[in-house]
Tab-separated table of C-alpha atoms in Angstrom:
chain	number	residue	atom	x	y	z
A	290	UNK	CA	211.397	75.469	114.457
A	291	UNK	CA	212.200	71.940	113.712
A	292	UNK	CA	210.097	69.803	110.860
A	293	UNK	CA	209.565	66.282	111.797
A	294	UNK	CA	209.162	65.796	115.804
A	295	UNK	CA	209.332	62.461	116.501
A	296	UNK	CA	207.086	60.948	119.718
A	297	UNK	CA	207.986	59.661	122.214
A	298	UNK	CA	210.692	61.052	123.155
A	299	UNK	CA	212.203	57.823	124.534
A	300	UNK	CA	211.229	54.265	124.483
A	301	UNK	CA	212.528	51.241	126.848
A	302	UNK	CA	211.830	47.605	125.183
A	303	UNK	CA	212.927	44.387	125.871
A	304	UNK	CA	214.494	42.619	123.003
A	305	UNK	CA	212.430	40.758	120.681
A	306	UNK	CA	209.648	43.103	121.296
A	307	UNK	CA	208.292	45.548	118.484
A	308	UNK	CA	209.330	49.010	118.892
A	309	UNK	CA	207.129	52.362	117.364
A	310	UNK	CA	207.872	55.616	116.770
A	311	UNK	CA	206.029	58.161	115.301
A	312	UNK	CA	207.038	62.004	113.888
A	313	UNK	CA	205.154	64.529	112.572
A	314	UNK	CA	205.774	67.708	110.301
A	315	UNK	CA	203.964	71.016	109.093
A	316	UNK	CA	204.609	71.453	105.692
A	317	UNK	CA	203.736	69.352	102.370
A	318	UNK	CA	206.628	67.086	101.503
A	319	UNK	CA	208.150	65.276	98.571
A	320	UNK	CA	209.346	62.286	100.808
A	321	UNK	CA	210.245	61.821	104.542
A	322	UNK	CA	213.701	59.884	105.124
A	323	UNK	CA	214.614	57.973	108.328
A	324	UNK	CA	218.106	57.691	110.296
A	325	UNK	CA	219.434	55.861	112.790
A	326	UNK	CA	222.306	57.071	115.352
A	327	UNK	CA	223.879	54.734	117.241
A	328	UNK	CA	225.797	56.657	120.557
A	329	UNK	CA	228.953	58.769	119.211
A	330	UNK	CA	228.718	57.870	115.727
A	331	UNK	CA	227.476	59.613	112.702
A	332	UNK	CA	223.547	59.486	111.159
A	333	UNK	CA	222.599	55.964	108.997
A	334	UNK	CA	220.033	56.332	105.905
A	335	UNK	CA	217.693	53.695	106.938
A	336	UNK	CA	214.668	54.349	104.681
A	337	UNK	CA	212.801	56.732	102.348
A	338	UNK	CA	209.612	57.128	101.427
A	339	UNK	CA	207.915	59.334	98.866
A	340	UNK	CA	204.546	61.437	99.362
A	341	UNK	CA	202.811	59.113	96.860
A	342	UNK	CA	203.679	55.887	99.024
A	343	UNK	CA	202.145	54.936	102.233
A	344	UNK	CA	203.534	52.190	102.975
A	345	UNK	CA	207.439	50.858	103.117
A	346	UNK	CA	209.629	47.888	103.990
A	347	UNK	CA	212.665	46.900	104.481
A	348	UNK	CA	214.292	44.000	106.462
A	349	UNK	CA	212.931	44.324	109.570
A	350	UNK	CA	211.594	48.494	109.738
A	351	UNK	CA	208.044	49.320	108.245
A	352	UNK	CA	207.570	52.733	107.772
A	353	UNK	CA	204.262	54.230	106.846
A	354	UNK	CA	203.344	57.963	105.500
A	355	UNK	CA	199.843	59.822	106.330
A	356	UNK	CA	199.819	62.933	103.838
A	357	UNK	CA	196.472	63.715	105.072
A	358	UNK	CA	197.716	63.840	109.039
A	359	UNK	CA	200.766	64.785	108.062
A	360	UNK	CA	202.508	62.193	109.945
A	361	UNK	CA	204.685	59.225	109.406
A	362	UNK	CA	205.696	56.006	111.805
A	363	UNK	CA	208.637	53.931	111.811
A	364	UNK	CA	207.867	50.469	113.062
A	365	UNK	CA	210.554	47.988	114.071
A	366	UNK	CA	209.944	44.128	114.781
A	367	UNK	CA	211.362	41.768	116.606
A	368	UNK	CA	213.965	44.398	117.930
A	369	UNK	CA	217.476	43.472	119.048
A	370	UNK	CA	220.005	44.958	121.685
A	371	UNK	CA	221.835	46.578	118.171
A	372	UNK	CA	218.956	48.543	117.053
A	373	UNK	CA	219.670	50.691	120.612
A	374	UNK	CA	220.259	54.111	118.740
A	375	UNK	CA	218.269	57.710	118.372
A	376	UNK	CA	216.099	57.580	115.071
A	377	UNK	CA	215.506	60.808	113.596
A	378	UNK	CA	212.830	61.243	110.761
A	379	UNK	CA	213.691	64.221	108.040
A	380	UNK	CA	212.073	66.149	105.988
A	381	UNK	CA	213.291	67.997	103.024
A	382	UNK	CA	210.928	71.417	103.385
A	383	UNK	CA	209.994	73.763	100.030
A	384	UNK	CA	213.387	75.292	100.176
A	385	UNK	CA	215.479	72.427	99.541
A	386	UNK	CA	216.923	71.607	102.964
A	387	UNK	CA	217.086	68.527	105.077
A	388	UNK	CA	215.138	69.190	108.626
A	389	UNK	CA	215.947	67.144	111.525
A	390	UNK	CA	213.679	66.601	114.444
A	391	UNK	CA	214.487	65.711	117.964
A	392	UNK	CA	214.826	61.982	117.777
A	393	UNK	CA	213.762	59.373	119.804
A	394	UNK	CA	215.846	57.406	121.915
A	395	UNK	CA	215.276	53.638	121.604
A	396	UNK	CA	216.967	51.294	124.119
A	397	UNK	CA	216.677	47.483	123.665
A	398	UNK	CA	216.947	45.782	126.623
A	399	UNK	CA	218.645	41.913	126.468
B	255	UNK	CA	234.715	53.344	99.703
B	256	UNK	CA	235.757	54.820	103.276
B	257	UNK	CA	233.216	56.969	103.142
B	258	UNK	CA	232.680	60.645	104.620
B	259	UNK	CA	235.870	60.938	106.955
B	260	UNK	CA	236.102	64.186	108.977
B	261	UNK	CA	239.088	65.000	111.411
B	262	UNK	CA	239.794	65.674	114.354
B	263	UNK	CA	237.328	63.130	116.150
B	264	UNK	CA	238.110	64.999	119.008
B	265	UNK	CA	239.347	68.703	119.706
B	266	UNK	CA	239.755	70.456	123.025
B	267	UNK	CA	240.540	74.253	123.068
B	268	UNK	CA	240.729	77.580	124.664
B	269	UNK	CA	237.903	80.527	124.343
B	270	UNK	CA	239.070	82.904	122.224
B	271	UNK	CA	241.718	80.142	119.855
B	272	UNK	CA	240.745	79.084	115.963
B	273	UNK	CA	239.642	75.764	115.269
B	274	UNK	CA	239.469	74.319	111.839
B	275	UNK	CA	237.379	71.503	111.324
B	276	UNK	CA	237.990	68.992	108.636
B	277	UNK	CA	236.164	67.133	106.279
B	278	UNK	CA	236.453	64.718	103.177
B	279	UNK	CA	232.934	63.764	101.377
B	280	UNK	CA	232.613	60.366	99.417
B	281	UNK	CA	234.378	60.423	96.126
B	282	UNK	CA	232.057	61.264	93.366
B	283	UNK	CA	229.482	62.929	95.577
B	284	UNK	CA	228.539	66.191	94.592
B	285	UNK	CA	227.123	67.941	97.190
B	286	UNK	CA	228.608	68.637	100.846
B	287	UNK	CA	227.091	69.519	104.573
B	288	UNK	CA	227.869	70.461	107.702
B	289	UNK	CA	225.709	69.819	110.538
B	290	UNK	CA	225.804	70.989	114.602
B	291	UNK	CA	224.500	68.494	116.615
B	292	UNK	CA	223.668	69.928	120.694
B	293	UNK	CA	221.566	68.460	123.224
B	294	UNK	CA	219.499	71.613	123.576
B	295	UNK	CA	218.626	72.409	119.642
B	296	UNK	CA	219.158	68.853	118.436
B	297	UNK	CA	220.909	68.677	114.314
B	298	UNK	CA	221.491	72.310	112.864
B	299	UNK	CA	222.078	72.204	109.016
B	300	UNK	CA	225.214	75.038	109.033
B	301	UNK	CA	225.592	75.623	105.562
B	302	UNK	CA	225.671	73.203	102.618
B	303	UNK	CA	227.621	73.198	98.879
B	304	UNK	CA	226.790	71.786	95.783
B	305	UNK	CA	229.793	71.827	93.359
B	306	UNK	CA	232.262	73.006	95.727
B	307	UNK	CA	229.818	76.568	95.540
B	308	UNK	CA	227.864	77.617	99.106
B	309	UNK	CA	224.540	77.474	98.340
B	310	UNK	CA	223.033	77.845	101.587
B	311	UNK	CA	224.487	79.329	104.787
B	312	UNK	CA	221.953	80.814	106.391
B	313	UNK	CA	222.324	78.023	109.364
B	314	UNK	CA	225.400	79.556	110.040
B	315	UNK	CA	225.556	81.334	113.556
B	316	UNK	CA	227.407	84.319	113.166
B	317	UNK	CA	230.572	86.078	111.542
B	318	UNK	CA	232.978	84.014	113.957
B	319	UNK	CA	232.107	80.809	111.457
B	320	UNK	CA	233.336	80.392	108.036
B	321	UNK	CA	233.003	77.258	105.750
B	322	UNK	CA	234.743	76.618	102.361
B	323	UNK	CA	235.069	74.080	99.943
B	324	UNK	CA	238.270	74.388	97.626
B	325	UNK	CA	237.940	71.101	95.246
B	326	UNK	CA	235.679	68.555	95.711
B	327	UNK	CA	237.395	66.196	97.743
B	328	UNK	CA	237.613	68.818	100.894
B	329	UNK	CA	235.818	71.004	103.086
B	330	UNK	CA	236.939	73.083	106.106
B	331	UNK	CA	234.953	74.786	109.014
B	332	UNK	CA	236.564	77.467	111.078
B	333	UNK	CA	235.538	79.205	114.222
B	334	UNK	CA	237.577	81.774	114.980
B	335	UNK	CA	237.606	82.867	117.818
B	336	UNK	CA	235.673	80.137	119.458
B	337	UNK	CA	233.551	80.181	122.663
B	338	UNK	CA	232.565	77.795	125.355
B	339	UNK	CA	228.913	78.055	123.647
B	340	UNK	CA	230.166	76.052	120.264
B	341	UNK	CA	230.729	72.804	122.330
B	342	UNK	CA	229.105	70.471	120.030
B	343	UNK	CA	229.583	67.546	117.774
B	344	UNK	CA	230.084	68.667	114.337
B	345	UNK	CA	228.861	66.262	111.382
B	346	UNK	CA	229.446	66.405	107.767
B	347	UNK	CA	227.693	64.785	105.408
B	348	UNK	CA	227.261	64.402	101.472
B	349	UNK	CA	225.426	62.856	98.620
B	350	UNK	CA	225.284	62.472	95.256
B	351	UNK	CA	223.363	65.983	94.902
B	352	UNK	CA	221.346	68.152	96.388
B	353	UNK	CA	218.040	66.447	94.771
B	354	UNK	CA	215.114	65.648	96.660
B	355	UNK	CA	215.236	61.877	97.161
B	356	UNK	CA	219.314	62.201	97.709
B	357	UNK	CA	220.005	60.406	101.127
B	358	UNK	CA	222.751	61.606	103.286
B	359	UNK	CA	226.199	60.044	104.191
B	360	UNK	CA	227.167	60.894	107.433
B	361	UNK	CA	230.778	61.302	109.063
B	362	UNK	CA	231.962	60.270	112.216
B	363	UNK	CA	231.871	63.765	113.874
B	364	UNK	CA	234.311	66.215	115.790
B	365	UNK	CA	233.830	66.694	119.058
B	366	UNK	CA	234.489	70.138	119.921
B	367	UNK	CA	235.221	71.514	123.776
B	368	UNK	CA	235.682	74.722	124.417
B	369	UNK	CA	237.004	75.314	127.178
């Protein structure tokens, strides 16, 4: 099974408009990381953030961590035609390894 | 730094021929991943190395795929023989190790058809 699904599945916004996603996972973690994909192209480190953090910035992505829901959301303002991509949060489980989960496709409309 | 560079970007074969799969992680990074990307099961971690050894290839489907990892400026993934059902894009990725806040560097990707 896959650790961290991300809902929704898909989101349509219009550009300049703030765009939410949100993922979820079973397990305790160490930290949750977040990636962009843009169409074609490899996986982007955007941002990590450690179990003992629940809140993190940077630029224009705000990502915050609920231990206690298990859950973690990836906010992004003022959004722009480039931030069209699939974002994938991942978790490292308690054997080591990197779990992806489903994405969610984020289109930016001009 | 030109970071992770894998090759082909694109391969089209047979059922039944070998494909080898290429890859070359960022200089100085110590550990090394290959990843199956498919619409229906999303990223599959494949099998990973940390110091040129495989630590971890329990992702890896079946006998028909084999990974190495000769020095630690190259990797290789073979299918031999390949089926229709590998059509995927194949990603390999490293980082500086295999520690728990490492973040991943991600290739470009092979495209694999099999026809």
């Amino acid at each position: 099974s896959q650790q961290g699904e991300e809902d929704p599945q898909a989101l349509s916004i219009q550009e300049g408009e703030n765009a939410t996603m949100n993922c979820s996972y079973k397990t305790s973690i160490n930290n949750l990381q977040w990636y962009r994909q843009n169409s074609g192209r490899g996986l982007v480190h955007l941002i990590l953030i450690r179990s003992n953090e629940r809140e993190k910035h940077s630029g224009r992505l705000r990502v915050t961590l609920d231990t206690s829901k298990k859950s973690s959301s990836l906010l992004i303002t003022a959004s722009r035609a480039a931030d069209t991509a699939s974002y994938f949060c991942v978790k490292r489980d308690s054997w080591g390894k990197l779990q992806f989960g489903a994405g969610t496709q984020v289109v930016v409309t001009p | 730094d030109a970071g992770v560079i894998q090759s082909p970007r694109h391969e089209v074969t047979e059922m039944g021929q070998e494909v080898t799969l290429r890859c070359k992680p960022i200089s100085g990074h110590n550990s090394l991943f290959w990843y199956r990307q498919t619409m229906m099961r999303g990223l599959e971690l494949l099998i990973y190395f940390n110091n040129n050894v495989p630590i971890d290839d329990s992702g890896m489907p079946e006998d028909r795929f084999s990974a190495k990892m000769p020095n630690a400026s190259f990797s290789t993934l073979k299918i031999q023989p390949s089926e229709p059902r590998d059509s995927a894009v194949y990603f390999c990725a490293s980082s500086l190790a295999a520690r728990v806040n490492e973040k991943l560097f991600f290739g470009s990707g092979t495209q694999l058809s099999v026809l």
